[in-house]
């Protein structure tokens, strides 16, 4: 390259840099006039809830802010992995975080999300189920506005099962006796869904996994009873062939294909069956998540998203306002209408939108949420969940008649996990 | 150029200035290597002797070799280590045999040489994650076609058991990287003088004898290079397992173990210790190859 050509190239480059800098400066200067841009990182919802509520809230702000959704994958583990990499690096490009109920302790403890205060705090918790508020709180502070919640019901085939079972043992007996579709669909792949199932069973048996952020509870007798249920199902003819790789979607597909008379799954399963397999859909019955102990009411799983404001946002003031709007009554109704997501406000369960989305079982969903057994709240939640998944998976290794050794292993692994010791 | 009086002085000066020039030409590459390789490795070592967890920003401090002891004392590390070695040995062995066969075919192809060589390389051109998904879908009990094949049970859950999962992982890995092996072997194959085969034929050597007595010995350097590359690659296997089982059914490799500590748990101390141990293993494998076969690695190089 001749010197002159090099010089020209350098000049071009310099001009380009100057022009871009000038544009950036202009962009920075327009902050006062135009709406503030807020980025909302949240799991994608196929029905379009997120786009809809973002648009509505931006409009309602009358030019104060504009919410741009950034979608995360559908899988909870992958959502978290993307978020924590950004938050761990103090990324200012996140303003509002759609936070799964299990991340609160971790995100709050790490200082990634801001506590809510004053009037807005009161506004976003109004009429919300108390245990859902718990999932958005850590050490007495509220870190997120409850948006949607979720719970699992027992879905069964009315044409094959005259009366829904009360307990897991009863359900396994019934399934084993059926000549066709004698299987039970659950979520037992080694992923967060397995933790959801195991936690619900242990809670239903009468003991929480943790009693504090760093204290393992896990009372022996009830835990062994819950483990026996997992082992019994996994080693029974009532287990689908791919039990140890099943998730919410494979469970739904198996049920819709007519392979199973029973399924525990979230509320989306109903609308899905009506649309994808109307023949099965019209025979679809629903009941509360089965009990482990016949004498103790079950504690169904609790899921859902809460909306938090990132500590690294440059627009915290408007972000709180926007998050409050994204989580308000109207937004929750949009979520139930477009994506079938249960509202976190208990007063909405008699609303026409909700009773239309959950024909005949809106009350059951409400009751199930009220009686739910949430997963433990701890900054080390990831370690606790990994420890449970590692110890109990694949589920068929649990001998239903001898659960003592697996109980000891679970307890000692959990004790390491809350202290975040050892490999997982 | 400077005018010098004596000839030897000229040549030594020239050698020196050539050396200097060589260093200057290398410098950008060396600097880039330091920035992108040495710095991350050094940083990983620094992290691995500390207690660092991004979820607990207030904690921390030097813990010496505690993280290494925790890793090496864990049953999990050893299970995953043996999984990795098992996968490495089986995939590389199968790839070597298949790769050799494909290289011979590519070498001998009389018509459509370009087409044959290109089509063999297609799997290698596919992104590993995409290939892993394709294999996973093929073997999935609900959507896959494999269970519809004769002799295979319709409800066979390939990813529900340890060895069936390994079988699919190995198949996907072999399918994906055999072309790379074949290409490296083909490069060795074309350097062999055709005259040797003709001489052997004249002496009455059978095809098998020609393969074992001429092809294999003369290809040893190419085979060793191919084995070295693939072994190092195979030890770090991640994508295929991550997509297919995410380590469930005891199919976890050491790379997935490192990922779990670093990305899922954000435990940078423990995770870095795992990473450094993986680095040491890879380094040892490379070292053994180069030491064990060092002299043979440059055999057959022109002028070597």
XYZ file of C-alpha atoms in Angstrom:
728
model
C 0.000 0.000 0.000
C 1.413 3.399 -0.891
C 1.794 5.956 1.902
C -0.761 8.200 0.279
C -3.340 5.449 0.120
C -2.678 4.574 3.735
C -3.140 8.179 4.729
C -6.403 8.337 2.871
C -7.658 5.177 4.527
C -6.746 6.586 7.941
C -8.530 9.820 7.160
C -11.647 7.911 6.171
C -11.507 5.900 9.359
C -11.074 9.032 11.456
C -14.027 10.680 9.749
C -16.143 7.603 10.344
C -15.263 7.618 14.050
C -16.018 11.312 14.361
C -19.347 10.985 12.591
C -20.410 8.078 14.793
C -19.340 9.955 17.913
C -21.345 12.944 16.743
C -24.413 10.801 16.211
C -23.994 9.204 19.622
C -23.767 12.639 21.150
C -26.980 13.660 19.391
C -28.609 10.458 20.624
C -27.540 11.256 24.175
C -28.862 14.777 23.927
C -32.347 13.695 22.907
C -32.922 12.000 26.289
C -34.891 14.904 27.690
C -37.313 15.237 24.826
C -38.163 11.670 23.724
C -39.436 8.734 25.815
C -36.857 6.891 27.959
C -36.003 3.497 26.519
C -36.493 0.579 28.904
C -35.286 -2.919 28.090
C -37.393 -5.710 29.520
C -35.676 -9.116 29.679
C -38.290 -11.799 29.993
C -39.148 -15.339 28.956
C -40.976 -15.515 25.655
C -44.704 -16.212 25.842
C -46.039 -17.755 22.639
C -49.467 -16.081 22.912
C -47.939 -12.596 22.689
C -48.630 -11.384 26.238
C -45.294 -9.637 26.610
C -45.561 -7.623 23.389
C -49.130 -6.664 24.227
C -48.512 -5.451 27.785
C -45.275 -3.684 26.805
C -47.127 -1.793 24.107
C -50.028 -0.877 26.349
C -47.843 0.367 29.199
C -45.647 2.392 26.816
C -48.763 4.060 25.447
C -50.205 4.695 28.893
C -46.970 6.400 29.974
C -47.766 9.129 27.429
C -44.226 9.503 26.192
C -42.439 9.020 29.507
C -40.981 5.634 28.587
C -40.951 3.058 25.863
C -40.606 -0.627 26.809
C -38.627 -2.848 24.450
C -38.932 -6.548 25.294
C -35.876 -8.805 24.880
C -36.874 -12.441 24.837
C -35.213 -15.226 26.759
C -35.579 -18.949 25.937
C -38.544 -20.963 27.251
C -36.348 -23.190 29.421
C -35.960 -21.728 32.949
C -32.344 -22.846 33.331
C -31.320 -21.227 30.064
C -33.202 -18.028 30.925
C -31.276 -17.781 34.144
C -27.932 -18.536 32.521
C -28.379 -15.657 30.085
C -29.512 -13.254 32.769
C -26.867 -14.023 35.386
C -24.073 -13.639 32.863
C -25.273 -10.116 32.148
C -26.133 -9.187 35.721
C -22.896 -10.706 37.024
C -21.072 -8.322 34.680
C -23.072 -5.253 35.855
C -24.717 -4.876 32.440
C -26.620 -1.552 32.303
C -28.644 -2.631 29.258
C -31.200 -4.475 31.428
C -33.842 -2.298 33.059
C -36.624 -4.709 33.971
C -36.130 -8.413 34.674
C -38.823 -11.064 34.372
C -37.675 -13.047 37.384
C -38.698 -16.671 37.939
C -39.987 -17.234 41.485
C -36.875 -19.273 42.356
C -34.286 -16.595 41.514
C -35.357 -13.973 44.035
C -32.973 -14.978 46.842
C -30.025 -15.243 44.519
C -30.603 -11.992 42.602
C -31.420 -10.012 45.754
C -28.460 -11.323 47.730
C -26.059 -10.579 44.863
C -27.359 -6.994 44.715
C -28.622 -7.309 41.145
C -32.200 -6.180 41.748
C -33.652 -3.240 43.674
C -36.050 -3.495 46.607
C -39.496 -1.931 46.196
C -40.642 0.752 48.588
C -43.517 2.982 49.581
C -46.651 3.427 47.561
C -45.576 1.348 44.574
C -44.764 -1.584 46.858
C -48.222 -1.404 48.324
C -49.765 -1.057 44.887
C -48.077 -4.116 43.367
C -48.862 -6.413 46.297
C -52.511 -5.471 46.591
C -54.796 -8.534 46.583
C -51.827 -10.783 45.670
C -51.727 -14.299 47.184
C -49.513 -14.129 50.314
C -47.360 -17.091 49.257
C -46.766 -15.454 45.871
C -45.582 -12.271 47.635
C -43.204 -14.564 49.553
C -41.682 -15.752 46.275
C -40.889 -12.140 45.352
C -39.391 -11.345 48.757
C -36.053 -11.967 50.397
C -35.201 -11.168 54.022
C -38.420 -9.145 54.513
C -37.875 -6.906 51.470
C -39.958 -7.081 48.321
C -37.754 -7.311 45.232
C -40.303 -7.711 42.466
C -43.864 -7.022 41.430
C -45.798 -10.300 41.225
C -46.971 -10.798 37.636
C -48.287 -14.248 36.856
C -48.241 -17.270 39.092
C -48.678 -20.883 38.120
C -49.585 -24.212 39.624
C -49.978 -27.812 38.611
C -53.232 -29.724 38.647
C -53.956 -33.398 38.219
C -55.404 -33.939 34.755
C -57.160 -37.244 34.099
C -59.328 -38.985 31.546
C -62.962 -38.915 32.624
C -63.781 -41.765 30.225
C -61.268 -44.102 31.873
C -61.246 -42.919 35.471
C -64.647 -42.582 37.183
C -63.330 -40.793 40.257
C -59.989 -38.924 40.426
C -57.510 -40.385 42.943
C -56.830 -38.615 46.239
C -53.279 -39.850 46.694
C -50.290 -40.822 44.557
C -50.519 -44.444 45.747
C -54.159 -44.604 44.736
C -53.318 -43.091 41.357
C -50.521 -45.610 40.700
C -52.898 -48.469 41.692
C -55.571 -47.155 39.319
C -53.104 -46.713 36.457
C -51.681 -50.217 36.931
C -55.197 -51.652 36.726
C -56.115 -49.854 33.511
C -56.028 -51.931 30.338
C -55.210 -48.965 28.124
C -53.490 -45.656 28.792
C -52.334 -46.998 32.146
C -49.525 -44.502 32.656
C -48.992 -41.289 34.589
C -47.251 -38.316 32.960
C -44.988 -36.236 35.211
C -41.798 -34.197 34.689
C -38.762 -36.282 35.562
C -35.948 -35.330 33.227
C -32.890 -34.053 35.092
C -33.849 -30.372 35.007
C -35.708 -27.805 37.104
C -39.029 -29.546 36.415
C -37.811 -32.581 38.359
C -37.042 -30.313 41.309
C -40.584 -28.923 41.007
C -42.027 -32.428 41.249
C -39.730 -33.629 44.043
C -40.307 -30.465 46.062
C -44.082 -30.715 45.711
C -44.006 -34.338 46.904
C -41.717 -33.626 49.858
C -43.788 -30.558 50.819
C -46.998 -32.548 50.445
C -45.600 -35.258 52.706
C -45.323 -32.605 55.392
C -41.783 -31.226 55.516
C -40.049 -28.355 53.737
C -36.621 -29.003 52.167
C -35.132 -25.917 53.843
C -36.345 -24.042 56.889
C -34.044 -21.077 56.298
C -31.663 -19.892 53.585
C -28.901 -22.055 55.038
C -30.779 -24.609 57.134
C -31.812 -27.994 55.829
C -35.076 -29.226 57.363
C -36.078 -32.385 55.481
C -37.643 -34.359 58.303
C -36.874 -38.031 57.770
C -40.220 -39.877 57.923
C -42.197 -37.604 55.554
C -39.270 -37.236 53.141
C -38.900 -41.011 52.886
C -42.609 -41.273 52.160
C -42.233 -38.779 49.298
C -39.155 -40.559 47.947
C -41.049 -43.855 48.036
C -43.702 -42.317 45.760
C -41.043 -41.331 43.206
C -39.428 -44.772 43.406
C -42.715 -46.611 43.226
C -43.922 -44.739 40.150
C -40.571 -45.009 38.363
C -40.428 -48.780 38.896
C -44.083 -49.421 38.100
C -45.907 -50.220 34.873
C -47.598 -46.846 35.390
C -44.359 -45.107 34.382
C -44.221 -44.010 30.733
C -41.269 -45.468 28.791
C -39.466 -42.156 28.709
C -40.128 -41.140 32.316
C -36.538 -40.167 33.041
C -36.414 -37.734 30.101
C -39.931 -36.325 30.412
C -40.753 -32.623 30.694
C -43.890 -30.460 30.577
C -44.138 -30.735 26.822
C -43.493 -34.468 26.487
C -46.062 -35.046 29.252
C -48.635 -32.988 27.390
C -47.871 -34.779 24.112
C -48.176 -38.197 25.768
C -51.507 -37.263 27.313
C -52.827 -35.779 24.079
C -51.759 -38.902 22.176
C -54.016 -40.910 24.496
C -51.125 -42.845 26.070
C -51.839 -41.781 29.622
C -54.900 -41.547 31.797
C -53.177 -39.230 34.291
C -50.887 -36.243 34.157
C -49.649 -33.609 36.575
C -48.966 -30.437 34.653
C -49.460 -26.683 34.545
C -52.693 -25.027 33.465
C -51.572 -24.579 29.835
C -52.229 -28.308 29.335
C -55.995 -27.777 29.201
C -56.055 -25.220 26.377
C -53.423 -27.207 24.534
C -55.455 -30.421 24.617
C -58.620 -28.600 23.469
C -56.725 -27.241 20.468
C -54.422 -30.139 19.605
C -56.471 -33.207 20.566
C -60.154 -32.290 20.947
C -61.193 -35.956 21.346
C -58.997 -36.300 24.414
C -59.673 -32.692 25.410
C -63.380 -33.220 25.900
C -62.695 -36.146 28.264
C -60.181 -34.124 30.265
C -60.972 -33.978 33.970
C -59.140 -31.961 36.600
C -58.467 -32.294 40.312
C -56.068 -31.000 42.907
C -52.480 -32.291 42.858
C -52.641 -35.695 44.647
C -51.613 -36.157 48.258
C -48.637 -38.153 49.481
C -50.095 -38.760 52.913
C -53.843 -39.488 52.805
C -54.385 -37.386 55.919
C -52.496 -34.261 54.843
C -53.666 -31.860 52.104
C -51.277 -31.772 49.144
C -49.005 -28.808 48.494
C -49.039 -28.311 44.722
C -46.123 -26.709 42.857
C -45.937 -22.940 42.548
C -44.357 -21.242 39.555
C -44.586 -17.891 37.832
C -42.763 -14.666 37.097
C -42.238 -11.522 39.120
C -40.951 -8.271 37.636
C -37.841 -6.720 39.158
C -35.836 -3.577 38.456
C -32.155 -4.129 37.740
C -29.662 -2.394 40.035
C -27.533 -1.544 36.991
C -30.299 0.267 35.127
C -29.780 3.946 34.371
C -33.544 4.499 34.413
C -34.574 3.049 37.767
C -37.186 5.712 38.505
C -39.272 5.059 35.411
C -38.409 1.334 35.444
C -40.291 0.898 38.750
C -43.282 2.676 37.301
C -43.138 0.610 34.120
C -42.758 -2.679 36.025
C -45.761 -1.768 38.177
C -47.784 -1.192 35.028
C -46.543 -4.419 33.401
C -47.693 -6.335 36.482
C -51.007 -4.586 37.100
C -54.503 -6.015 36.984
C -55.009 -5.289 33.306
C -51.690 -6.893 32.346
C -52.495 -9.988 34.386
C -55.785 -10.319 32.555
C -53.950 -10.018 29.235
C -51.614 -12.829 30.362
C -54.483 -15.137 31.223
C -56.341 -14.287 28.030
C -53.461 -14.681 25.574
C -51.250 -17.271 27.278
C -53.423 -18.877 29.956
C -51.105 -17.715 32.758
C -52.829 -17.619 36.166
C -52.977 -14.116 37.730
C -51.128 -13.457 40.973
C -54.014 -11.310 42.224
C -56.542 -13.492 44.012
C -59.437 -11.108 43.274
C -59.301 -11.852 39.536
C -60.436 -15.483 39.748
C -64.086 -14.544 39.384
C -63.373 -12.276 36.418
C -64.955 -13.399 33.140
C -61.580 -13.528 31.375
C -60.264 -16.010 33.943
C -63.368 -18.188 34.108
C -63.336 -18.347 30.312
C -59.671 -19.412 30.220
C -60.217 -22.020 32.963
C -63.733 -23.289 32.265
C -64.973 -24.902 35.462
C -61.612 -24.931 37.206
C -60.794 -21.292 37.958
C -61.718 -21.960 41.589
C -59.553 -25.072 41.670
C -56.555 -23.133 40.313
C -57.084 -20.511 43.017
C -57.334 -23.152 45.738
C -54.244 -24.899 44.389
C -52.202 -21.674 44.485
C -53.399 -20.878 47.994
C -52.363 -24.321 49.207
C -49.131 -24.511 47.196
C -45.749 -25.452 48.619
C -43.220 -23.083 47.042
C -39.658 -24.185 46.358
C -37.122 -23.004 48.957
C -35.970 -19.380 49.010
C -32.211 -19.155 49.301
C -29.380 -17.386 47.494
C -27.915 -20.847 46.927
C -31.109 -22.078 45.260
C -29.241 -23.282 42.181
C -27.010 -25.482 44.321
C -29.993 -26.867 46.235
C -31.850 -27.680 43.034
C -28.787 -29.282 41.420
C -28.206 -31.363 44.556
C -31.782 -32.683 44.510
C -31.636 -33.411 40.776
C -28.269 -35.153 41.036
C -29.191 -37.260 44.042
C -32.628 -38.440 42.940
C -32.141 -38.791 39.182
C -32.755 -41.167 37.395
C -35.867 -41.762 39.520
C -35.934 -45.539 39.015
C -32.820 -45.903 41.166
C -34.969 -45.189 44.231
C -36.100 -48.428 45.856
C -39.606 -47.690 47.192
C -39.195 -50.271 49.961
C -35.842 -49.005 51.188
C -35.552 -45.249 51.062
C -33.249 -44.774 54.017
C -29.915 -44.707 52.189
C -31.146 -42.339 49.490
C -32.593 -40.116 52.213
C -29.214 -39.942 53.959
C -27.508 -39.133 50.685
C -30.035 -36.405 49.874
C -29.703 -34.847 53.295
C -25.918 -34.767 53.248
C -25.803 -33.430 49.677
C -28.266 -30.683 50.612
C -26.187 -29.759 53.634
C -23.197 -29.273 51.334
C -25.347 -27.395 48.818
C -26.613 -24.719 51.212
C -22.996 -24.092 52.189
C -22.126 -24.157 48.456
C -19.444 -26.760 49.020
C -18.255 -29.492 46.705
C -18.959 -30.126 43.052
C -22.490 -30.309 41.708
C 22.082 -2.551 2.238
C 25.244 -1.843 4.153
C 28.460 -2.584 2.371
C 30.632 -4.991 4.373
C 34.094 -6.148 3.618
C 34.257 -9.778 4.715
C 31.986 -12.540 3.580
C 31.484 -14.487 6.858
C 30.697 -11.241 8.688
C 28.038 -10.465 6.123
C 26.379 -13.802 6.531
C 26.382 -13.695 10.351
C 25.093 -10.148 10.339
C 22.460 -11.137 7.878
C 21.463 -14.113 10.004
C 21.119 -11.833 12.975
C 19.053 -9.261 11.157
C 16.941 -12.035 9.689
C 16.362 -13.309 13.194
C 15.378 -9.857 14.325
C 13.021 -9.490 11.403
C 11.549 -12.887 12.175
C 10.844 -11.802 15.744
C 9.317 -8.553 14.591
C 7.098 -10.386 12.152
C 6.076 -12.810 14.880
C 5.499 -10.122 17.486
C 1.877 -9.290 16.602
C 0.965 -12.964 16.689
C 2.792 -13.467 19.982
C 1.061 -10.444 21.496
C -2.310 -11.669 20.273
C -1.602 -15.098 21.720
C -0.625 -13.571 25.057
C -3.799 -11.506 25.115
C -6.242 -14.209 24.117
C -4.573 -17.338 25.513
C -2.050 -16.608 28.235
C -4.143 -13.958 29.967
C -7.319 -16.077 30.320
C -5.295 -19.085 31.465
C -3.442 -16.962 34.006
C -6.689 -15.407 35.190
C -8.319 -18.826 35.561
C -5.396 -19.943 37.722
C -5.724 -16.822 39.878
C -9.488 -17.417 40.298
C -8.988 -21.098 41.078
C -7.096 -20.400 44.310
C -9.778 -18.050 45.614
C -13.244 -18.385 47.011
C -15.290 -16.393 44.492
C -19.009 -16.711 43.983
C -20.771 -14.012 41.967
C -23.943 -14.579 43.998
C -22.118 -13.675 47.204
C -20.185 -10.535 46.341
C -19.177 -9.854 49.961
C -17.353 -13.126 50.433
C -14.012 -14.058 48.996
C -10.365 -14.511 49.683
C -7.397 -16.719 49.055
C -8.040 -20.391 49.842
C -4.910 -21.973 48.411
C -5.499 -25.390 46.931
C -8.865 -25.962 48.656
C -10.797 -25.755 45.401
C -8.514 -28.317 43.768
C -8.829 -30.633 46.750
C -12.614 -30.280 46.636
C -12.639 -31.190 42.942
C -10.182 -34.062 43.149
C -11.817 -35.400 46.300
C -15.219 -35.499 44.654
C -16.624 -38.716 43.260
C -18.282 -36.637 40.576
C -15.033 -35.406 39.067
C -13.759 -38.963 38.698
C -17.035 -40.275 37.224
C -16.998 -37.456 34.712
C -13.298 -37.913 34.045
C -13.773 -41.579 33.180
C -16.834 -40.758 31.075
C -14.712 -38.298 29.136
C -11.819 -40.710 28.685
C -14.226 -43.452 27.616
C -15.833 -41.162 25.035
C -12.447 -39.931 23.864
C -10.986 -43.394 23.344
C -14.034 -44.904 21.640
C -14.765 -41.979 19.333
C -11.142 -41.491 18.273
C -10.648 -45.233 17.649
C -13.783 -45.496 15.500
C -12.929 -42.282 13.691
C -9.427 -43.508 12.906
C -10.651 -46.718 11.270
C -13.501 -45.038 9.384
C -11.390 -42.014 8.516
C -8.693 -44.258 7.047
C -11.238 -46.113 4.956
C -12.733 -42.865 3.681
C -9.292 -41.417 2.970
C -8.424 -44.472 0.872
C -11.680 -44.137 -1.056
C -11.141 -40.416 -1.617
C -7.605 -41.100 -2.744
C -8.630 -43.801 -5.169
C -11.744 -42.099 -6.522
C -11.370 -42.167 -10.283
C -14.313 -40.085 -11.361
C -15.997 -37.209 -9.564
C -13.043 -36.725 -7.228
C -14.077 -33.191 -6.283
C -17.678 -34.236 -5.617
C -16.635 -37.200 -3.465
C -14.231 -35.129 -1.392
C -16.703 -32.290 -0.893
C -19.630 -34.514 0.004
C -17.563 -36.408 2.573
C -16.736 -33.120 4.249
C -20.351 -31.969 4.655
C -20.883 -33.286 8.217
C -17.759 -31.473 9.361
C -19.169 -28.243 7.987
C -22.310 -28.492 10.084
C -22.341 -26.646 13.401
C -21.965 -29.139 16.262
C -25.057 -27.905 18.083
C -27.163 -28.267 14.944
C -25.806 -31.757 14.315
C -26.486 -32.705 17.941
C -30.091 -31.503 17.676
C -30.559 -33.405 14.429
C -29.343 -36.635 16.040
C -31.388 -35.998 19.150
C -34.567 -35.496 17.136
C -33.830 -38.630 15.125
C -33.570 -40.718 18.296
C -36.371 -39.045 20.270
C -39.073 -41.611 21.098
C -41.926 -39.297 20.049
C -40.705 -37.489 16.937
C -37.725 -39.548 15.786
C -37.648 -42.025 12.927
C -35.117 -44.382 14.495
C -37.674 -46.180 16.653
C -39.721 -46.956 13.541
C -36.843 -48.950 12.083
C -37.115 -52.739 12.211
C -35.529 -54.514 15.204
C -35.852 -51.417 17.407
C -38.582 -51.235 20.051
C -41.087 -48.472 19.355
C -40.859 -47.026 22.837
C -37.081 -47.303 23.245
C -35.989 -44.267 25.252
C -32.446 -43.720 23.979
C -31.637 -40.884 26.362
C -33.155 -42.662 29.359
C -30.215 -45.003 29.945
C -26.507 -44.494 30.324
C -25.202 -46.739 27.594
C -27.880 -46.021 25.027
C -27.199 -42.306 25.576
C -23.484 -42.904 25.143
C -24.166 -44.862 21.971
C -26.049 -41.951 20.390
C -23.480 -39.412 21.587
C -20.658 -41.503 20.114
C -22.493 -41.930 16.813
C -23.123 -38.200 16.528
C -19.519 -37.356 17.395
C -18.118 -39.927 14.972
C -20.441 -38.771 12.194
C -19.411 -35.194 12.759
C -15.631 -35.474 12.975
C -14.689 -38.490 10.875
C -14.392 -36.230 7.784
C -11.788 -34.148 9.583
C -9.819 -37.291 10.382
C -10.189 -38.490 6.785
C -8.936 -35.180 5.454
C -5.811 -35.235 7.616
C -5.135 -38.845 6.633
C -5.688 -38.078 2.965
C -3.030 -35.384 3.227
C -0.619 -38.075 4.440
C -1.735 -40.523 1.806
C -0.985 -38.275 -1.155
C 2.636 -37.835 -0.064
C 3.384 -41.547 -0.575
C 5.335 -42.241 -3.745
C 3.270 -44.341 -6.177
C 6.436 -46.058 -7.334
C 6.656 -47.904 -4.016
C 3.320 -49.612 -4.661
C 4.343 -50.574 -8.170
C 7.617 -52.035 -6.919
C 5.729 -53.977 -4.247
C 3.262 -55.259 -6.824
C 6.105 -56.450 -9.006
C 7.499 -58.277 -5.965
C 4.123 -59.984 -5.575
C 2.876 -58.227 -2.399
C -0.861 -58.622 -1.741
C -3.113 -55.599 -1.291
C -3.156 -56.148 2.488
C 0.631 -56.411 2.595
C 0.935 -53.208 0.606
C -1.369 -51.497 3.094
C 0.413 -52.722 6.233
C 3.966 -52.563 4.920
C 3.894 -49.389 2.840
C 0.843 -47.246 3.529
C 0.731 -47.494 7.319
C 4.452 -46.992 8.067
C 4.742 -44.085 5.675
C 1.578 -42.507 7.031
C 2.606 -42.716 10.660
C 3.338 -38.985 10.977
C -0.005 -38.061 9.431
C -1.814 -40.573 11.646
C -0.141 -39.209 14.753
C -1.020 -35.632 13.900
C -4.622 -36.643 13.202
C -4.821 -38.596 16.448
C -3.334 -35.738 18.446
C -5.801 -33.193 17.101
C -8.800 -35.426 17.557
C -7.813 -36.641 21.022
C -7.414 -33.092 22.294
C -10.732 -32.177 20.737
C -12.509 -35.242 22.052
C -11.349 -34.640 25.610
C -13.156 -31.319 25.608
C -16.438 -32.750 24.286
C -19.310 -30.499 25.325
C -21.930 -29.516 22.736
C -23.277 -32.942 21.846
C -23.734 -34.038 25.464
C -25.114 -30.665 26.490
C -27.818 -30.829 23.830
C -28.686 -34.502 24.189
C -28.708 -35.195 27.921
C -27.236 -32.136 29.584
C -25.205 -34.666 31.541
C -28.157 -36.704 32.829
C -27.952 -40.543 33.093
C -24.297 -40.239 34.128
C -23.144 -39.093 30.716
C -21.502 -35.931 31.967
C -18.085 -34.900 30.638
C -15.564 -32.774 32.531
C -16.394 -29.762 30.354
C -20.045 -29.954 31.386
C -18.956 -30.249 35.003
C -16.952 -27.048 34.584
C -19.909 -25.338 32.915
C -22.184 -26.296 35.817
C -19.864 -24.782 38.404
C -19.063 -21.651 36.387
C -22.265 -20.769 34.576
C -25.018 -22.442 36.594
C -23.607 -21.950 40.065
C -21.476 -18.869 39.315
C -18.900 -20.420 41.630
C -15.883 -19.018 39.829
C -13.383 -20.515 42.264
C -14.496 -24.133 41.954
C -15.302 -23.741 38.262
C -11.880 -22.305 37.483
C -10.251 -25.172 39.363
C -12.140 -27.599 37.116
C -11.093 -25.596 34.035
C -7.450 -25.563 35.086
C -7.551 -29.316 35.696
C -9.021 -29.828 32.219
C -6.242 -27.653 30.835
C -3.642 -29.753 32.660
C -5.167 -32.962 31.269
C -5.157 -31.577 27.727
C -1.604 -30.388 28.218
C -0.538 -33.831 29.467
C -2.180 -35.560 26.507
C -0.401 -33.237 24.075
C 2.861 -33.648 25.971
C 2.636 -37.446 25.900
C 1.902 -37.455 22.192
C 4.753 -35.105 21.369
C 7.233 -36.827 23.720
C 6.182 -40.335 22.891
C 6.157 -39.841 19.171
C 8.045 -36.568 18.972
C 10.673 -37.655 16.493
C 8.060 -39.203 14.283
C 5.860 -36.152 14.151
C 8.082 -34.394 11.626
C 9.099 -37.502 9.728
C 8.165 -37.357 6.098
C 8.149 -33.610 6.139
C 9.984 -32.288 3.120
C 13.553 -31.615 4.253
C 12.802 -32.913 7.741
